Coordinates of N, CA and C in Angstrom, one line a residue:
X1 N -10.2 7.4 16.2 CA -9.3 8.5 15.9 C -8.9 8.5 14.4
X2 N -8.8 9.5 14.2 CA -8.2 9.6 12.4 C -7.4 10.8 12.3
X3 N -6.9 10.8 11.0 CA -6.1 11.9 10.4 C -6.4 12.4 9.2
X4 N -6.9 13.6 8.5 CA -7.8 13.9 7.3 C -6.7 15.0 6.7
X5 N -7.2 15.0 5.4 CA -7.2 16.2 4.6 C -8.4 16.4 3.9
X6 N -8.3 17.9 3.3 CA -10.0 17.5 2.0 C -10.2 17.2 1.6
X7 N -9.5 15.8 1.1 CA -9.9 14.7 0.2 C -9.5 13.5 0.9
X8 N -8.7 13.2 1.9 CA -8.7 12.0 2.6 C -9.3 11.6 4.0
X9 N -9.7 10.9 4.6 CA -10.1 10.5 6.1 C -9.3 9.3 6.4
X10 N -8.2 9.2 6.9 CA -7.5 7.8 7.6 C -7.8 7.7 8.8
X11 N -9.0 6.3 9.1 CA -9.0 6.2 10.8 C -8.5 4.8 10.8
X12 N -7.5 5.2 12.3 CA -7.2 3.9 12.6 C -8.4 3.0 13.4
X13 N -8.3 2.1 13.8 CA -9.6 0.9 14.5 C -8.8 0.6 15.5
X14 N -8.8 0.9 16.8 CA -8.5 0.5 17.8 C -8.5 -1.4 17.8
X15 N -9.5 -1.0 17.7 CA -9.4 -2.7 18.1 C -9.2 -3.7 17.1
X16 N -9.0 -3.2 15.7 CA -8.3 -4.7 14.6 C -6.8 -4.0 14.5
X17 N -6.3 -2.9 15.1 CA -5.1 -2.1 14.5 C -5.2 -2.0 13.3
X18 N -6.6 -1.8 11.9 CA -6.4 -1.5 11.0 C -6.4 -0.6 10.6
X19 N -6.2 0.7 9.3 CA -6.7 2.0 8.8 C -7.8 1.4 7.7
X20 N -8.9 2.7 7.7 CA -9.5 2.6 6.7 C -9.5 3.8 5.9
X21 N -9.5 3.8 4.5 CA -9.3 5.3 4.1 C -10.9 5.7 3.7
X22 N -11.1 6.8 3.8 CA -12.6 7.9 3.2 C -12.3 8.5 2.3
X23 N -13.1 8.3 1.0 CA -12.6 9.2 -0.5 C -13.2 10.2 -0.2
X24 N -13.2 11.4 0.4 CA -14.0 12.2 0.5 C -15.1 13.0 -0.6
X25 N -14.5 12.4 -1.9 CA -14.9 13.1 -3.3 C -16.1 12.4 -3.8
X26 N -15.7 10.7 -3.4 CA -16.6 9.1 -4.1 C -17.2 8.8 -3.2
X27 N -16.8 9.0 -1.4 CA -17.4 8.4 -0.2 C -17.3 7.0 -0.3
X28 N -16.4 6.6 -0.7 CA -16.0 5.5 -0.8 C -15.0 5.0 0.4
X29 N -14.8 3.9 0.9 CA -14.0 3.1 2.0 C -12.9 2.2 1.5
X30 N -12.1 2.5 1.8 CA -11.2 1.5 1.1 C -10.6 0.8 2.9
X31 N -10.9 -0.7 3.2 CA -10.4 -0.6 4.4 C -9.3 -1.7 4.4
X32 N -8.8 -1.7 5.2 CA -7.7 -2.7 4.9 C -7.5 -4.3 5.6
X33 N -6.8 -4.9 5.1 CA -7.1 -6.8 5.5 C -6.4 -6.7 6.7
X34 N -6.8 -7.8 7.7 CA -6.0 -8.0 8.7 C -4.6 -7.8 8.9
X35 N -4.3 -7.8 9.9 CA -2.7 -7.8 10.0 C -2.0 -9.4 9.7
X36 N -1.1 -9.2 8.9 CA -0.2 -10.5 9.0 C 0.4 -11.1 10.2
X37 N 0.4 -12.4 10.2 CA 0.8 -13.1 11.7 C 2.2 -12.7 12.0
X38 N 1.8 -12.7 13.8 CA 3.3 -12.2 14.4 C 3.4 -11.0 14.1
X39 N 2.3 -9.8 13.4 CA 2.5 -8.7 13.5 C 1.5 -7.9 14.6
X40 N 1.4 -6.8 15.6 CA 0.8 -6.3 16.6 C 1.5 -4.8 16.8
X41 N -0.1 -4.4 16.8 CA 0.3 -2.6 17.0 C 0.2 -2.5 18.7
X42 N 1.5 -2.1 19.3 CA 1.3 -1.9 20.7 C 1.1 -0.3 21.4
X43 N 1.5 0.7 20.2 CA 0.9 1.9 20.7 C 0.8 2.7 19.5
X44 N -0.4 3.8 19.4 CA -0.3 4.8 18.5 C -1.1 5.7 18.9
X45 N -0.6 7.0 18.0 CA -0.5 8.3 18.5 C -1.7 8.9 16.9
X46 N -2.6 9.7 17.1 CA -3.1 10.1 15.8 C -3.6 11.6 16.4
X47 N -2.9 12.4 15.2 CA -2.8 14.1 15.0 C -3.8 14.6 13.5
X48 N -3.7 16.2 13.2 CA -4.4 16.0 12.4 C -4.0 15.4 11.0
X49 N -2.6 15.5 10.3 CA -2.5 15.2 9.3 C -1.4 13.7 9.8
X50 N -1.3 13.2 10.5 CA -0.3 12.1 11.2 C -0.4 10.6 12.1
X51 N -0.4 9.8 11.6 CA -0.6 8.7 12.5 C 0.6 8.3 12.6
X52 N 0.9 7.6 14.2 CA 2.5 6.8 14.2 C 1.6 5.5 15.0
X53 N 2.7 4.6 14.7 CA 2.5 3.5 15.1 C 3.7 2.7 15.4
X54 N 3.8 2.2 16.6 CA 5.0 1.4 17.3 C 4.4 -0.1 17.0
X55 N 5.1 -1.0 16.3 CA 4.8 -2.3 15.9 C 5.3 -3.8 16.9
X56 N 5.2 -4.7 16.9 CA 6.2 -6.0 17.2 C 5.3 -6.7 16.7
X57 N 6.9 -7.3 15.5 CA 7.4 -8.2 14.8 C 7.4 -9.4 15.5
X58 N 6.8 -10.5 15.8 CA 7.2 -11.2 16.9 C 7.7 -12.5 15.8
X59 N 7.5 -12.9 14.8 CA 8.4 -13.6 13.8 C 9.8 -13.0 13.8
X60 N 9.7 -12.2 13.8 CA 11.1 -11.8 13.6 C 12.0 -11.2 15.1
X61 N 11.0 -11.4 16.3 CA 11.5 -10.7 16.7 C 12.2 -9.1 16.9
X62 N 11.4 -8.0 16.4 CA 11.6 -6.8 16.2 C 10.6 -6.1 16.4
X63 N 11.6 -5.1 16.5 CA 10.5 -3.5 17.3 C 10.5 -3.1 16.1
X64 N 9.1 -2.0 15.4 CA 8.9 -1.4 14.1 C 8.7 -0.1 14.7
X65 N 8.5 0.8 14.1 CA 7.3 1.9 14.1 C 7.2 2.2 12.6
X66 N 6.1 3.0 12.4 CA 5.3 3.1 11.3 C 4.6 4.9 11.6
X67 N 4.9 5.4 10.2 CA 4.4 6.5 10.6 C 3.2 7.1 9.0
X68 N 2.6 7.4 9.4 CA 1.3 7.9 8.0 C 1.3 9.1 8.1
X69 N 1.5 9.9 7.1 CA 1.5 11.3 6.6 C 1.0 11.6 5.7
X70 N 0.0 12.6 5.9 CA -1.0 13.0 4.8 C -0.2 13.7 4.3
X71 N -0.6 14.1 2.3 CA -0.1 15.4 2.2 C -0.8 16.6 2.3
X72 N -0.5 17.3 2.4 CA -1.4 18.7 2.9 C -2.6 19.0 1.9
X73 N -2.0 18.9 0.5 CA -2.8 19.5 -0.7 C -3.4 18.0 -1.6
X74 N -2.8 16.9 -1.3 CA -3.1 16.3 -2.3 C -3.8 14.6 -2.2
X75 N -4.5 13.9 -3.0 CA -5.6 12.7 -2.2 C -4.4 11.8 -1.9
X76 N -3.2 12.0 -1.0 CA -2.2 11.1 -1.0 C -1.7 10.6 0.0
X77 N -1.2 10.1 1.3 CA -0.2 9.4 1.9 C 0.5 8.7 1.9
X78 N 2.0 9.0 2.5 CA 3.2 8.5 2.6 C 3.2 7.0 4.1
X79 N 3.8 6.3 3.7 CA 3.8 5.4 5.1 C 5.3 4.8 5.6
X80 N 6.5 5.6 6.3 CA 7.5 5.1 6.3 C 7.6 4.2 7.4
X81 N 8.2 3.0 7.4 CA 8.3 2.1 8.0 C 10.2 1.9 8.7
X82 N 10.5 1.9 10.1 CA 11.6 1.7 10.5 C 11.7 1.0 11.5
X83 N 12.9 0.4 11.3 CA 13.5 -0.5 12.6 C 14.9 -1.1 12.0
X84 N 15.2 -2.3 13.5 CA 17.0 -1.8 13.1 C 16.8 -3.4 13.6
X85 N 17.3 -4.7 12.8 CA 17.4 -5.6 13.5 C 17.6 -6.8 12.7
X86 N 18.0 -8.2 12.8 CA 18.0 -9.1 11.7 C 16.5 -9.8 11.3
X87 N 16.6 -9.6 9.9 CA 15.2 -9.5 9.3 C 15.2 -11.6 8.6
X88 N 14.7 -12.5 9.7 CA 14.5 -13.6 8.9 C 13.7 -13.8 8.1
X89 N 12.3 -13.7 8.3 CA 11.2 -13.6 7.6 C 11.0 -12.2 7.0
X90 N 10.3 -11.9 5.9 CA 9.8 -11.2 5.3 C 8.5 -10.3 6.3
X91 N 8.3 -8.7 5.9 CA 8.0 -7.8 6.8 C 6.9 -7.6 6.5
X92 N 5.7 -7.8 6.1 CA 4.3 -7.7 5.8 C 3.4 -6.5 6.2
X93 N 4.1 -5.1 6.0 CA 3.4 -4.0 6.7 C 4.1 -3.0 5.9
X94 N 2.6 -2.1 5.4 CA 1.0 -2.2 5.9 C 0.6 -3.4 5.2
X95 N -0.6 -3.9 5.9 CA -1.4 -4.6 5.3 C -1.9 -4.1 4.1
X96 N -2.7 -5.1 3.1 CA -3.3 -4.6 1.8 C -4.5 -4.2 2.2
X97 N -5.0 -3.1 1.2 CA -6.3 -3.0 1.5 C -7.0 -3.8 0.8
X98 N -8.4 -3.9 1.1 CA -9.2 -4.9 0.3 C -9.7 -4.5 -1.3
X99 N -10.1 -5.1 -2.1 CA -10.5 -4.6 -3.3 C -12.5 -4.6 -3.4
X100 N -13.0 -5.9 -3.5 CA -14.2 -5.6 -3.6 C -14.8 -6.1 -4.8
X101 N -15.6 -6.2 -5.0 CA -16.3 -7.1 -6.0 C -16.0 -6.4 -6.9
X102 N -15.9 -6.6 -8.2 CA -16.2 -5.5 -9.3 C -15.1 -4.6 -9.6
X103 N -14.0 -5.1 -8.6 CA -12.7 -4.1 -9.2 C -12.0 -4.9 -9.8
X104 N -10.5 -4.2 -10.2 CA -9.7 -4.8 -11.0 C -8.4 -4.3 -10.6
X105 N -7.3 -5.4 -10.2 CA -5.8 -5.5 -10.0 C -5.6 -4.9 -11.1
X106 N -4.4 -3.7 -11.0 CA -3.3 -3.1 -11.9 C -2.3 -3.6 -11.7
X107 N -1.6 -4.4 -12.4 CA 0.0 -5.5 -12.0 C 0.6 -5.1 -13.5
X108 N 1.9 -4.0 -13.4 CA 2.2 -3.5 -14.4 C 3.7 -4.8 -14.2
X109 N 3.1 -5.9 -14.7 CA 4.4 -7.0 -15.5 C 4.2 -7.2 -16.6
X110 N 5.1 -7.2 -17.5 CA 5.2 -7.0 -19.0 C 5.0 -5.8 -19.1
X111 N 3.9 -6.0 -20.1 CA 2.9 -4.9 -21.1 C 2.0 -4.4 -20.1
X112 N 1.8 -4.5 -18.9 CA 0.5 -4.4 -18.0 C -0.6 -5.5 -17.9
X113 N -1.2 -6.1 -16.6 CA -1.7 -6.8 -16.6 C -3.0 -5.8 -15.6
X114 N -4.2 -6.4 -16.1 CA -5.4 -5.9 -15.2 C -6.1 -7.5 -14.9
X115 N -6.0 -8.0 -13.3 CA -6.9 -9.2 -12.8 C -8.3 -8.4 -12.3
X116 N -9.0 -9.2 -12.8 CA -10.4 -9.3 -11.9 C -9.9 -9.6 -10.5
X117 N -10.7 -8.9 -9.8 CA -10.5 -9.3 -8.3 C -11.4 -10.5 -7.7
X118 N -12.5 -10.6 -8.5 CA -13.2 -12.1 -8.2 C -13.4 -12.9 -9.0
X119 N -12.4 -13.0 -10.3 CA -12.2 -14.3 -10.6 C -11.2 -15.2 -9.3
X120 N -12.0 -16.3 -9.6 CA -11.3 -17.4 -8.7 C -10.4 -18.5 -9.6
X121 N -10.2 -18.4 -10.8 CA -9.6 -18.9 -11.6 C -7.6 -18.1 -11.7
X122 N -7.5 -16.8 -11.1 CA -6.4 -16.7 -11.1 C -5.1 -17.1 -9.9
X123 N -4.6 -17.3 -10.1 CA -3.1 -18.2 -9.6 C -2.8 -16.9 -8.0
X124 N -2.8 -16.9 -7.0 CA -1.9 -16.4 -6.3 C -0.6 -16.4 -6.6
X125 N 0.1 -15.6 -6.1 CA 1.4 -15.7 -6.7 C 2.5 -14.0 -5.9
X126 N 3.5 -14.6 -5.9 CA 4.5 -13.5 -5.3 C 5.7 -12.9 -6.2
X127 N 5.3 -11.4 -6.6 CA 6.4 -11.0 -7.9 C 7.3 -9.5 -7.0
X128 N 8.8 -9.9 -7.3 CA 9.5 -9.1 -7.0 C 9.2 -7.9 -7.3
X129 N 10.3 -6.4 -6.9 CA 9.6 -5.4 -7.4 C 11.3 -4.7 -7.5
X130 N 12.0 -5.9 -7.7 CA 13.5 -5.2 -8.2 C 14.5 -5.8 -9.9
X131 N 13.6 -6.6 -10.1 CA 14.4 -7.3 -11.0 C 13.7 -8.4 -12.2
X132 N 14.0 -8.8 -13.2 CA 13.5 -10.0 -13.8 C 12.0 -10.8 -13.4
X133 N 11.3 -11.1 -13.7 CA 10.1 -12.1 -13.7 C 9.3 -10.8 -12.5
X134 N 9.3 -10.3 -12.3 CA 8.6 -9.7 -11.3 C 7.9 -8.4 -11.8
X135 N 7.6 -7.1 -11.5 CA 6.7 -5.8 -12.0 C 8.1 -5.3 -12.4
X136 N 7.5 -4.5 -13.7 CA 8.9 -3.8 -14.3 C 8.5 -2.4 -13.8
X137 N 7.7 -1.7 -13.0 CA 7.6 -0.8 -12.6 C 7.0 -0.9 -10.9
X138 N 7.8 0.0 -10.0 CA 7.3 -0.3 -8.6 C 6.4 0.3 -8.1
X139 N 5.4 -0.2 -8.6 CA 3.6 0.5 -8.2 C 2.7 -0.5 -8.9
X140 N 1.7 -0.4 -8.4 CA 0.5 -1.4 -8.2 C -1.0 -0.7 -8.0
X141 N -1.9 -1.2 -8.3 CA -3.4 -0.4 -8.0 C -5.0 -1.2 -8.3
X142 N -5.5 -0.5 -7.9 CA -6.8 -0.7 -7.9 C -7.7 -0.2 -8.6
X143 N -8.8 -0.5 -9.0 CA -9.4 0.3 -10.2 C -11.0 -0.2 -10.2
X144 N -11.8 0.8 -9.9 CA -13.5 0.3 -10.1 C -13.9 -0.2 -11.7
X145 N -14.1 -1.1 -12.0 CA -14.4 -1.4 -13.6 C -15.4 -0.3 -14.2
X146 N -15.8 0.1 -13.2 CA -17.5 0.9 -14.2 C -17.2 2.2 -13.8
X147 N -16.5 2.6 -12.7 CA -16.2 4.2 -12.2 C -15.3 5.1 -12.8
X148 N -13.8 3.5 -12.5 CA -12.5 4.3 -12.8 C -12.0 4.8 -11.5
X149 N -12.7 4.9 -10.3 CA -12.0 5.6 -9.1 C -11.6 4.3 -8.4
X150 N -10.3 4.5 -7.3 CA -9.3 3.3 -6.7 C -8.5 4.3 -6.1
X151 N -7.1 3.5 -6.3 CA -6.1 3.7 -5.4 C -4.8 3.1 -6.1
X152 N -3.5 3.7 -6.2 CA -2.2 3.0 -6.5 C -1.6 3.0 -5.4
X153 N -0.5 2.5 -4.9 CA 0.8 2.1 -4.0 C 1.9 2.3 -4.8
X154 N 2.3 3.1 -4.2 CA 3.7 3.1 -5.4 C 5.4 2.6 -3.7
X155 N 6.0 1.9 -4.7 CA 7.1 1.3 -3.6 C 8.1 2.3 -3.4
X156 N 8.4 3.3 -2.9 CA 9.8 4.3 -3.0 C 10.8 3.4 -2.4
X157 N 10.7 2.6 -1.8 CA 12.3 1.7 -1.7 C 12.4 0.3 -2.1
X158 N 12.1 0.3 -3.5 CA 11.5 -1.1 -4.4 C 13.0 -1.9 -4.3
X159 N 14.2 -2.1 -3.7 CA 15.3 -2.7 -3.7 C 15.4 -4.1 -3.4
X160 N 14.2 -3.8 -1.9 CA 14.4 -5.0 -1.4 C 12.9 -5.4 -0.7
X161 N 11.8 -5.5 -2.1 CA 10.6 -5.4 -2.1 C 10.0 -6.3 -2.7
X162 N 8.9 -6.8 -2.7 CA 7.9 -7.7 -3.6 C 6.5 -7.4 -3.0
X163 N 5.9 -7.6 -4.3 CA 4.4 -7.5 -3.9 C 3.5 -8.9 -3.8
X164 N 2.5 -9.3 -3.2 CA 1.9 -10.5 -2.9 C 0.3 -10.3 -3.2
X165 N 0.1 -11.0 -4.8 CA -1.1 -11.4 -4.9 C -2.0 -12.7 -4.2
X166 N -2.7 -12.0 -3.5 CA -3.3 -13.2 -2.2 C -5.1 -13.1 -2.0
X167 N -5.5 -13.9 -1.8 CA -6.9 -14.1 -0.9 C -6.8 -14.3 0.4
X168 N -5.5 -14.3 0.9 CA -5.3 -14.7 2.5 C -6.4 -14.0 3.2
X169 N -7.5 -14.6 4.3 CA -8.2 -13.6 4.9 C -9.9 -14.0 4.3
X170 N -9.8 -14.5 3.2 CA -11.0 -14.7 2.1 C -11.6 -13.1 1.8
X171 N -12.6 -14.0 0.8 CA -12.6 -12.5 -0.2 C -12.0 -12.5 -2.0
X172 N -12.0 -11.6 -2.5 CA -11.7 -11.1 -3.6 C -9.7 -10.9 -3.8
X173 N -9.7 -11.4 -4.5 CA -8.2 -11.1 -4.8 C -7.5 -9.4 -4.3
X174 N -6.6 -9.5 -3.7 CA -6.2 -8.2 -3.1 C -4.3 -8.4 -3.2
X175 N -4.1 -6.8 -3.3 CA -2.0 -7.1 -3.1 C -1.9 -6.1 -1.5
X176 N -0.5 -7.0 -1.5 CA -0.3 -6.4 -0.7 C 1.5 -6.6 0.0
X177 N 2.4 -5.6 0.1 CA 3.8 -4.9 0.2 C 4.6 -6.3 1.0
X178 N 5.3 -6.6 0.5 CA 6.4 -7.3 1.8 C 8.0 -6.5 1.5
X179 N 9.0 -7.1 2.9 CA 9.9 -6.3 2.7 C 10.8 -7.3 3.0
X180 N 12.0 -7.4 2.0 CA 12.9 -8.5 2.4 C 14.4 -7.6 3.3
X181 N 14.9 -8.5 3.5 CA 16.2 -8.1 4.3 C 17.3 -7.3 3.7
X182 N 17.8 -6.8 3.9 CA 19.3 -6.5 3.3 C 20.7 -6.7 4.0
X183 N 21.2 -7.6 3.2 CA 22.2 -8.6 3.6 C 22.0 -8.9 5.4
X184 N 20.5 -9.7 5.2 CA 19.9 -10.0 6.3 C 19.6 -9.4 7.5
X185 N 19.5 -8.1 7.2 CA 18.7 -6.9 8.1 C 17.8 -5.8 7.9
X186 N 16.8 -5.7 8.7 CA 15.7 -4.8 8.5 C 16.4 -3.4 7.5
X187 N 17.2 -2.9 8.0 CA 18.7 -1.8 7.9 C 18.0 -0.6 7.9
X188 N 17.1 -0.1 7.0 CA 16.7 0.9 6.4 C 15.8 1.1 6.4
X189 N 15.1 2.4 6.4 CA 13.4 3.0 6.2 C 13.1 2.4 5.1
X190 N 11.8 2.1 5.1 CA 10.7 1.8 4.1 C 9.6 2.4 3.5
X191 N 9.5 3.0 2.7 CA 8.5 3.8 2.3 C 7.7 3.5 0.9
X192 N 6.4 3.9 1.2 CA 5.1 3.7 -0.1 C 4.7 4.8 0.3
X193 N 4.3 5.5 -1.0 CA 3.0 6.4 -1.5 C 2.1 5.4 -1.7
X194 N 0.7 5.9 -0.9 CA -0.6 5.7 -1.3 C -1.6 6.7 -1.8
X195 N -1.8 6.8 -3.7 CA -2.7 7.4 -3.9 C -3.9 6.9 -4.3
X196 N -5.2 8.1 -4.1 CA -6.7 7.9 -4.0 C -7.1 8.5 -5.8
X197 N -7.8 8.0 -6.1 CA -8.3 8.9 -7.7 C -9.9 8.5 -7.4
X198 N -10.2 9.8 -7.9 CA -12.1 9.5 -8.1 C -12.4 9.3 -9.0
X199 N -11.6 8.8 -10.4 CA -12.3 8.5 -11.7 C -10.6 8.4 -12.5
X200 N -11.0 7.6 -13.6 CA -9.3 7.8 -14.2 C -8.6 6.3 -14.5
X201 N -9.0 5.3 -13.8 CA -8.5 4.1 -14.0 C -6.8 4.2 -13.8
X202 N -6.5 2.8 -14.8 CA -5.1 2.5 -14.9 C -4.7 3.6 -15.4
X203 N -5.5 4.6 -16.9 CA -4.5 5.6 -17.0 C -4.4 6.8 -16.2
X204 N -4.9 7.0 -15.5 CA -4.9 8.3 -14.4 C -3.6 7.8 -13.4
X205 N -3.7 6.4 -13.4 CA -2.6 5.9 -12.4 C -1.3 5.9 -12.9
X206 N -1.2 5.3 -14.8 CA 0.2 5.5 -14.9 C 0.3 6.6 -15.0
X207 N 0.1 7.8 -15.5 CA 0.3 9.0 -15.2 C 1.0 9.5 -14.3
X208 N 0.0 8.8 -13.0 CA 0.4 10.1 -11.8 C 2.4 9.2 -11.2
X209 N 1.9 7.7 -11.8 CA 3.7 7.0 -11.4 C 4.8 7.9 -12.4
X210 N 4.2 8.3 -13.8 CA 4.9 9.2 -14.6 C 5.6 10.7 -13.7
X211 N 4.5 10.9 -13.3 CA 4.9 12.1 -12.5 C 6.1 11.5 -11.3
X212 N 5.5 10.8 -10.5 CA 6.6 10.1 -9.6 C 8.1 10.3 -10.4
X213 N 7.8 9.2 -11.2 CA 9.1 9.2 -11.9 C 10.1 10.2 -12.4
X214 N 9.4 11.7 -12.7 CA 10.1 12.8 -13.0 C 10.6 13.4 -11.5
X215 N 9.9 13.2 -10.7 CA 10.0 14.0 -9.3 C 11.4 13.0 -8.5
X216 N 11.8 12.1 -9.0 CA 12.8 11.4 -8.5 C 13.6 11.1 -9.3
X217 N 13.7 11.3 -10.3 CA 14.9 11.5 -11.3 C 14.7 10.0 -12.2
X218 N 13.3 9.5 -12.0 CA 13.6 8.3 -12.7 C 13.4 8.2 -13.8
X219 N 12.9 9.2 -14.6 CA 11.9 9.7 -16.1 C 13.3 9.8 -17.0

């Protein structure tokens, strides 16, 4: 089952609970890493432009749901995440999608940072996405070295957020969203934009976070 626009195809996989996305423009797959432990999709529903998803947390103990929404016009989806409960561990959903030989991490800390995805010489590592030592802007991406076509994540509730540079799963270096507590509860919706670009690299990406940022008053 999936959910499309004219530039995107999200199908879910029954059987890993993953999504994969279809560039419809590049034909490209972007699919995504396993689920993090103690996480399990126990029901979902897929319409044309809408996936939901009922989750359990079983680290934490908690019910999730998860819902994917295309936009009508644009290579983009939203993924809001809710539930109501004390949050011990950190919330690892969605999973990251994979990167792939030959791409390259967008980690805007500092001045901007671009990793190879298959050097094996860089550090894993976990950088907040609200404060000091961590991304000074809440969005992240992917980028083909020789194309320019990928994908950013941008965090719309970066408060109580961090992103996770990891190989967990093996493979090529990939990121991917965690969600911390607030004053030790799930509390509040969670939400990411995921955009798709067919050519454009990092600058097609800061750009389109440029745009973000004027559309929310952050500019």
């Amino acid at each position: 089952p999936y959910a499309s626009n004219r530039f995107l195809q999200v199908r879910l996989d029954d059987r890993t609970s993953t999504l994969t996305v279809t560039d419809r423009r590049t034909h490209h797959e972007w699919p995504q890493k396993p689920l993090g432990a103690g996480l399990k999709i126990t029901r979902s529903t897929v319409e044309a432009r809408e996936i939901r998803l009922a989750l359990r947390d079983s680290v934490n103990n908690l019910d999730l749901a998860a819902v994917v929404t295309l936009s009508k016009d644009k290579p983009e989806f939203e993924i809001t995440l809710t539930g109501n409960g004390p949050l011990a561990k950190t919330v690892a959903y969605p999973a990251g999608f994979a990167s792939g030989k030959g791409a390259w991490l967008i980690v805007p800390m500092n001045e901007g940072i671009l990793y190879p995805a298959d050097d094996a010489t860089i550090a894993q590592r976990s950088l907040v996405a609200y404060g000091g030592h961590g991304i000074c802007m809440p969005w992240y991406g992917v980028t083909d070295a020789q194309s320019g076509a990928g994908f950013m994540a941008i965090l719309g509730t970066p408060d109580d957020a961090r992103i996770e540079i990891t190989r967990q799963g093996g493979g090529e270096l990939y990121i991917r969203p965690q969600w911390e507590a607030s004053m030790g509860q799930f509390s509040y919706p969670r939400k990411m934009r995921f955009v798709f670009f067919a050519r454009g690299g990092y600058v097609a990406q800061a750009k389109r976070y440029r745009e973000y940022a004027k559309e929310t008053g952050l500019f």
